[in-house]
mmCIF file of C-alpha atoms and ligand atoms in Angstrom:
data_model
loop_
_atom_site.group_PDB
_atom_site.id
_atom_site.type_symbol
_atom_site.label_atom_id
_atom_site.label_comp_id
_atom_site.label_asym_id
_atom_site.label_seq_id
_atom_site.Cartn_x
_atom_site.Cartn_y
_atom_site.Cartn_z
ATOM 1 C CA MET A 1 0.000 0.000 0.000
ATOM 2 C CA ASN A 2 1.317 3.468 -0.879
ATOM 3 C CA LYS A 3 2.232 5.579 2.104
ATOM 4 C CA ARG A 4 0.289 8.773 2.584
ATOM 5 C CA ARG A 5 2.375 11.707 1.425
ATOM 6 C CA ILE A 6 2.366 15.224 2.763
ATOM 7 C CA ALA A 7 4.581 18.268 2.216
ATOM 8 C CA VAL A 8 5.586 20.923 4.715
ATOM 9 C CA ILE A 9 6.866 24.307 3.538
ATOM 10 C CA GLY A 10 8.660 26.437 6.144
ATOM 11 C CA LEU A 11 10.735 24.619 8.733
ATOM 12 C CA GLY A 12 10.510 26.857 11.789
ATOM 13 C CA ARG A 13 9.615 25.227 15.122
ATOM 14 C CA PHE A 14 6.073 24.475 13.976
ATOM 15 C CA GLY A 15 6.837 23.229 10.468
ATOM 16 C CA ALA A 16 9.888 21.172 11.462
ATOM 17 C CA THR A 17 8.029 19.504 14.327
ATOM 18 C CA MET A 18 5.039 18.770 12.128
ATOM 19 C CA ALA A 19 7.224 17.304 9.371
ATOM 20 C CA GLN A 20 9.213 15.073 11.744
ATOM 21 C CA GLU A 21 6.162 13.880 13.669
ATOM 22 C CA ALA A 22 4.282 13.049 10.469
ATOM 23 C CA GLN A 23 7.246 11.040 9.207
ATOM 24 C CA ALA A 24 7.583 9.281 12.574
ATOM 25 C CA ASN A 25 3.866 8.460 12.366
ATOM 26 C CA GLY A 26 4.387 6.569 9.128
ATOM 27 C CA MET A 27 3.816 9.200 6.445
ATOM 28 C CA GLU A 28 6.169 10.199 3.640
ATOM 29 C CA VAL A 29 7.149 13.808 4.081
ATOM 30 C CA LEU A 30 8.643 16.339 1.700
ATOM 31 C CA ALA A 31 10.119 19.236 3.695
ATOM 32 C CA MET A 32 10.988 22.543 2.021
ATOM 33 C CA ASP A 33 12.654 25.724 3.213
ATOM 34 C CA ILE A 34 14.524 28.618 1.678
ATOM 35 C CA ASN A 35 17.162 28.315 4.390
ATOM 36 C CA GLU A 36 19.851 25.705 3.725
ATOM 37 C CA ASP A 37 20.629 25.145 7.429
ATOM 38 C CA LYS A 38 16.983 24.334 8.197
ATOM 39 C CA VAL A 39 16.873 21.842 5.335
ATOM 40 C CA ASN A 40 20.134 20.171 6.416
ATOM 41 C CA GLU A 41 18.871 19.870 10.000
ATOM 42 C CA ILE A 42 15.783 17.924 8.971
ATOM 43 C CA ALA A 43 17.180 15.967 6.020
ATOM 44 C CA ASP A 44 17.829 12.744 7.973
ATOM 45 C CA HIS A 45 14.353 12.735 9.520
ATOM 46 C CA VAL A 46 12.077 13.015 6.460
ATOM 47 C CA SER A 47 11.756 11.263 3.081
ATOM 48 C CA GLU A 48 12.932 14.279 1.118
ATOM 49 C CA ALA A 49 14.185 17.747 2.037
ATOM 50 C CA ILE A 50 14.725 20.491 -0.506
ATOM 51 C CA ILE A 51 15.986 24.052 -0.509
ATOM 52 C CA ALA A 52 13.621 26.284 -2.478
ATOM 53 C CA ASP A 53 11.841 29.615 -2.345
ATOM 54 C CA SER A 54 8.136 28.782 -2.312
ATOM 55 C CA THR A 55 7.185 32.263 -3.555
ATOM 56 C CA ASN A 56 8.992 31.477 -6.787
ATOM 57 C CA ALA A 57 6.474 30.182 -9.339
ATOM 58 C CA LYS A 58 9.142 28.182 -11.190
ATOM 59 C CA ALA A 59 10.294 26.413 -8.021
ATOM 60 C CA ILE A 60 6.703 25.426 -7.262
ATOM 61 C CA ALA A 61 6.044 24.315 -10.839
ATOM 62 C CA ALA A 62 9.015 21.919 -10.666
ATOM 63 C CA ILE A 63 7.102 19.616 -8.284
ATOM 64 C CA ASP A 64 3.949 17.567 -8.892
ATOM 65 C CA TRP A 65 1.954 18.748 -5.860
ATOM 66 C CA ARG A 66 -1.019 16.512 -6.585
ATOM 67 C CA GLN A 67 0.931 13.555 -5.182
ATOM 68 C CA PHE A 68 0.401 14.989 -1.655
ATOM 69 C CA ILE A 69 -2.815 14.484 0.269
ATOM 70 C CA THR A 70 -2.078 17.660 2.235
ATOM 71 C CA VAL A 71 0.394 20.515 1.964
ATOM 72 C CA VAL A 72 1.153 22.554 5.091
ATOM 73 C CA VAL A 73 2.406 26.138 4.704
ATOM 74 C CA ALA A 74 4.187 27.031 7.947
ATOM 75 C CA ILE A 75 5.592 30.455 7.172
ATOM 76 C CA GLY A 76 4.091 32.397 10.050
ATOM 77 C CA SER A 77 5.942 35.656 10.354
ATOM 78 C CA ASP A 78 6.004 36.750 6.711
ATOM 79 C CA ILE A 79 2.421 37.119 5.533
ATOM 80 C CA LYS A 80 3.424 38.106 2.001
ATOM 81 C CA ASN A 81 5.510 34.941 1.542
ATOM 82 C CA SER A 82 2.780 32.843 3.103
ATOM 83 C CA MET A 83 0.158 34.277 0.723
ATOM 84 C CA MET A 84 2.268 33.943 -2.410
ATOM 85 C CA THR A 85 3.047 30.331 -1.496
ATOM 86 C CA VAL A 86 -0.626 29.524 -0.973
ATOM 87 C CA ILE A 87 -1.621 31.102 -4.282
ATOM 88 C CA HIS A 88 1.046 29.168 -6.209
ATOM 89 C CA LEU A 89 0.033 25.914 -4.545
ATOM 90 C CA GLN A 90 -3.645 26.466 -5.300
ATOM 91 C CA GLU A 91 -2.761 27.110 -8.935
ATOM 92 C CA ALA A 92 -0.733 23.878 -8.892
ATOM 93 C CA GLY A 93 -3.881 21.964 -7.885
ATOM 94 C CA VAL A 94 -3.182 21.134 -4.217
ATOM 95 C CA PRO A 95 -6.494 19.710 -2.938
ATOM 96 C CA ASP A 96 -5.951 20.188 0.805
ATOM 97 C CA LEU A 97 -3.968 23.156 2.044
ATOM 98 C CA TRP A 98 -3.229 23.922 5.717
ATOM 99 C CA CYS A 99 -1.716 27.192 6.791
ATOM 100 C CA LYS A 100 -0.079 28.358 10.013
ATOM 101 C CA VAL A 101 -1.027 31.960 10.762
ATOM 102 C CA GLN A 102 0.436 34.579 13.076
ATOM 103 C CA ASP A 103 -2.654 36.688 13.813
ATOM 104 C CA LYS A 104 -6.302 37.381 12.946
ATOM 105 C CA TYR A 105 -5.385 39.475 9.899
ATOM 106 C CA HIS A 106 -3.312 36.608 8.489
ATOM 107 C CA ALA A 107 -6.121 34.164 9.329
ATOM 108 C CA SER A 108 -8.787 36.228 7.561
ATOM 109 C CA LEU A 109 -6.646 36.513 4.431
ATOM 110 C CA MET A 110 -6.218 32.739 4.383
ATOM 111 C CA LYS A 111 -9.938 32.256 4.898
ATOM 112 C CA ARG A 112 -10.597 34.521 1.908
ATOM 113 C CA LEU A 113 -8.189 32.462 -0.167
ATOM 114 C CA GLY A 114 -10.151 29.327 0.738
ATOM 115 C CA VAL A 115 -7.407 27.505 2.671
ATOM 116 C CA GLN A 116 -8.856 24.264 4.070
ATOM 117 C CA ARG A 117 -7.396 24.495 7.581
ATOM 118 C CA ILE A 118 -6.071 27.546 9.401
ATOM 119 C CA ILE A 119 -3.845 26.886 12.414
ATOM 120 C CA SER A 120 -3.038 29.495 15.045
ATOM 121 C CA PRO A 121 -0.832 27.512 17.472
ATOM 122 C CA GLU A 122 -0.220 30.206 20.089
ATOM 123 C CA GLU A 123 -3.906 31.066 20.376
ATOM 124 C CA GLU A 124 -5.022 27.431 20.533
ATOM 125 C CA MET A 125 -2.384 26.554 23.141
ATOM 126 C CA ALA A 126 -3.205 29.603 25.278
ATOM 127 C CA LYS A 127 -6.888 28.622 25.375
ATOM 128 C CA ARG A 128 -6.002 25.102 26.508
ATOM 129 C CA ALA A 129 -3.500 26.279 29.100
ATOM 130 C CA SER A 130 -5.901 28.803 30.620
ATOM 131 C CA LEU A 131 -8.550 26.101 31.049
ATOM 132 C CA SER A 132 -6.015 23.819 32.756
ATOM 133 C CA LEU A 133 -5.068 26.641 35.125
ATOM 134 C CA ARG A 134 -8.668 27.279 36.066
ATOM 135 C CA PHE A 135 -9.615 23.602 36.395
ATOM 136 C CA PRO A 136 -6.675 21.514 37.563
ATOM 137 C CA ASP A 137 -8.798 18.376 37.800
ATOM 138 C CA MET A 138 -9.462 18.513 34.060
ATOM 139 C CA SER A 139 -6.614 16.421 32.696
ATOM 140 C CA GLN A 140 -7.328 17.038 29.030
ATOM 141 C CA GLN A 141 -9.869 18.707 26.857
ATOM 142 C CA MET A 142 -10.606 18.715 23.186
ATOM 143 C CA LEU A 143 -12.393 21.615 21.561
ATOM 144 C CA LEU A 144 -15.066 20.357 19.155
ATOM 145 C CA GLY A 145 -15.941 23.192 16.794
ATOM 146 C CA ASP A 146 -16.442 26.572 18.470
ATOM 147 C CA SER A 147 -18.766 25.703 21.286
ATOM 148 C CA GLN A 148 -18.261 22.169 22.583
ATOM 149 C CA TYR A 149 -15.601 20.449 24.632
ATOM 150 C CA LEU A 150 -14.854 16.825 25.319
ATOM 151 C CA ALA A 151 -13.114 16.823 28.699
ATOM 152 C CA GLU A 152 -11.395 14.166 30.776
ATOM 153 C CA VAL A 153 -12.060 14.997 34.423
ATOM 154 C CA LYS A 154 -10.369 13.399 37.433
ATOM 155 C CA ILE A 155 -12.569 12.582 40.413
ATOM 156 C CA MET A 156 -10.913 14.337 43.369
ATOM 157 C CA GLN A 157 -13.243 13.279 46.218
ATOM 158 C CA ARG A 158 -15.643 10.421 46.832
ATOM 159 C CA VAL A 159 -19.022 11.201 45.238
ATOM 160 C CA ASP A 160 -22.303 9.231 45.255
ATOM 161 C CA LYS A 161 -23.855 8.240 41.967
ATOM 162 C CA ASN A 162 -27.008 10.351 42.431
ATOM 163 C CA ASP A 163 -25.119 13.509 43.442
ATOM 164 C CA PHE A 164 -22.749 13.016 40.556
ATOM 165 C CA LEU A 165 -25.499 12.540 37.968
ATOM 166 C CA HIS A 166 -27.459 15.454 39.401
ATOM 167 C CA ALA A 167 -24.418 17.762 39.162
ATOM 168 C CA ILE A 168 -23.787 16.715 35.589
ATOM 169 C CA ARG A 169 -27.384 17.283 34.578
ATOM 170 C CA ARG A 170 -27.573 20.646 36.373
ATOM 171 C CA GLN A 171 -24.449 21.836 34.649
ATOM 172 C CA GLY A 172 -25.551 20.704 31.194
ATOM 173 C CA HIS A 173 -22.804 18.113 30.635
ATOM 174 C CA GLN A 174 -23.296 14.707 29.092
ATOM 175 C CA LEU A 175 -21.508 11.718 30.564
ATOM 176 C CA VAL A 176 -19.737 9.822 27.778
ATOM 177 C CA ALA A 177 -17.538 7.238 29.536
ATOM 178 C CA ILE A 178 -16.154 6.245 32.941
ATOM 179 C CA ASN A 179 -12.813 4.884 34.050
ATOM 180 C CA HIS A 180 -13.621 3.260 37.403
ATOM 181 C CA LYS A 181 -11.189 1.721 39.882
ATOM 182 C CA GLN A 182 -8.282 2.829 37.720
ATOM 183 C CA ASP A 183 -9.171 0.346 35.037
ATOM 184 C CA LYS A 184 -6.929 0.711 31.996
ATOM 185 C CA HIS A 185 -9.828 1.444 29.697
ATOM 186 C CA TYR A 186 -12.802 3.741 29.635
ATOM 187 C CA GLN A 187 -16.174 1.995 29.501
ATOM 188 C CA PRO A 188 -19.287 3.502 27.878
ATOM 189 C CA ALA A 189 -21.370 5.259 30.526
ATOM 190 C CA THR A 190 -24.337 2.902 30.307
ATOM 191 C CA GLU A 191 -24.012 1.951 33.990
ATOM 192 C CA VAL A 192 -22.722 4.390 36.584
ATOM 193 C CA PRO A 193 -21.148 2.822 39.702
ATOM 194 C CA VAL A 194 -22.811 3.459 43.078
ATOM 195 C CA CYS A 195 -19.867 5.606 44.080
ATOM 196 C CA LEU A 196 -16.947 7.281 42.313
ATOM 197 C CA TYR A 197 -13.594 7.620 44.084
ATOM 198 C CA PRO A 198 -10.354 9.571 43.733
ATOM 199 C CA GLY A 199 -8.399 7.864 40.976
ATOM 200 C CA ASP A 200 -11.522 7.423 38.855
ATOM 201 C CA SER A 201 -12.078 9.687 35.891
ATOM 202 C CA VAL A 202 -14.877 10.523 33.489
ATOM 203 C CA LEU A 203 -15.268 11.821 29.970
ATOM 204 C CA LEU A 204 -17.775 14.639 29.650
ATOM 205 C CA LEU A 205 -19.217 16.375 26.636
ATOM 206 C CA SER A 206 -19.957 19.990 27.384
ATOM 207 C CA ASN A 207 -21.459 22.945 25.672
ATOM 208 C CA ALA A 208 -18.851 25.622 26.459
ATOM 209 C CA ASN A 209 -21.115 28.625 25.982
ATOM 210 C CA GLU A 210 -23.854 27.280 28.217
ATOM 211 C CA SER A 211 -21.434 26.431 31.011
ATOM 212 C CA LYS A 212 -19.708 29.788 30.851
ATOM 213 C CA THR A 213 -22.936 31.701 31.329
ATOM 214 C CA ARG A 214 -23.394 29.966 34.683
ATOM 215 C CA GLU A 215 -20.505 29.884 37.119
ATOM 216 C CA GLY A 216 -17.758 29.314 34.613
ATOM 217 C CA PHE A 217 -16.809 25.749 33.940
ATOM 218 C CA VAL A 218 -17.954 23.637 36.795
ATOM 219 C CA TRP A 219 -15.832 20.533 36.770
ATOM 220 C CA PRO A 220 -14.574 20.893 40.365
ATOM 221 C CA SER A 221 -18.062 20.952 41.838
ATOM 222 C CA LEU A 222 -18.714 17.508 40.388
ATOM 223 C CA THR A 223 -16.817 16.102 43.299
ATOM 224 C CA SER A 224 -17.875 18.390 46.123
HETATM 225 P P1 ATP B 301 7.904 29.153 14.044
HETATM 226 O O1 ATP B 301 7.249 27.916 13.526
HETATM 227 O O2 ATP B 301 9.303 28.906 14.528
HETATM 228 O O3 ATP B 301 7.032 29.914 15.007
HETATM 229 P P2 ATP B 301 7.298 31.338 12.235
HETATM 230 O O4 ATP B 301 5.874 30.980 12.018
HETATM 231 O O5 ATP B 301 7.616 32.531 13.085
HETATM 232 O O6 ATP B 301 8.141 30.085 12.742
HETATM 233 P P3 ATP B 301 9.270 32.008 10.305
HETATM 234 O O7 ATP B 301 10.342 31.698 11.300
HETATM 235 O O8 ATP B 301 9.232 33.377 9.741
HETATM 236 O O9 ATP B 301 7.840 31.596 10.789
HETATM 237 O O10 ATP B 301 9.396 31.052 9.060
HETATM 238 C C1 ATP B 301 9.343 29.677 9.195
HETATM 239 C C2 ATP B 301 10.262 29.057 8.165
HETATM 240 O O11 ATP B 301 9.789 29.396 6.867
HETATM 241 C C3 ATP B 301 11.710 29.564 8.261
HETATM 242 O O12 ATP B 301 12.584 28.457 8.415
HETATM 243 C C4 ATP B 301 11.924 30.281 6.949
HETATM 244 O O13 ATP B 301 13.254 30.096 6.449
HETATM 245 C C5 ATP B 301 10.915 29.613 6.038
HETATM 246 N N1 ATP B 301 10.528 30.456 4.903
HETATM 247 C C6 ATP B 301 10.217 31.770 4.927
HETATM 248 N N2 ATP B 301 9.949 32.207 3.689
HETATM 249 C C7 ATP B 301 10.108 31.149 2.862
HETATM 250 C C8 ATP B 301 9.983 30.952 1.455
HETATM 251 N N3 ATP B 301 9.634 31.959 0.643
HETATM 252 N N4 ATP B 301 10.193 29.711 0.951
HETATM 253 C C9 ATP B 301 10.531 28.685 1.766
HETATM 254 N N5 ATP B 301 10.677 28.811 3.082
HETATM 255 C C10 ATP B 301 10.461 30.015 3.635
#
């Protein structure tokens, strides 16, 4: 079976990490940068690494971009270069284009151009980190669209089934799965144990906007 191929243009911290991780996860990666040192640094970790200026139409035309399922443009700090690269790649027929952006202005330009996925790493990370600060018992959370979260919440104190279910219902969460007695796996939440204890954890689906209009996110009170 052919390996899935992607290309990453711009090998700063974001692009280089993305390229190396994708290769380590079993994909074939073409990495490109205008800077020779960046290309040499990554050459041993990806399938192919080339030095080229992606704003140069001839350099782009020298590659068959349709062989890649996705092309990631990770030139964050130079919006002009980022835009020119995206335009050339669209003209070359790239079906799925992801772009790292530095700010809202950059993001709105990329949206206008019809880029498939816009990534703002600093903003996304800051949102996650601020939630972790506010709710230390929330071990991870995944934003689903703009208004929903899937959250893994640690049980910090013993809580009875009825109190637990009542708190969840009152706060507008949906219980998705439970990891009880430090089992290795989550089980679907079809049956809730009589009691939950520290060491247990739950997966909750939450409507972020609804929760915020009450007392902020309310994970801690699940266990009080
Ligand atoms: P980081 O991911 O480190 O936050 P950044 O988003 O701030 O990076 P830059 O450091 O400006 O972005 O650029 C990322 C990489 O893109 C650099 O290695 C740079 O050499 C490369 N780059 C910039 N312009 C071009 C271009 N026209 N063609 C190819 N690579 C380019």
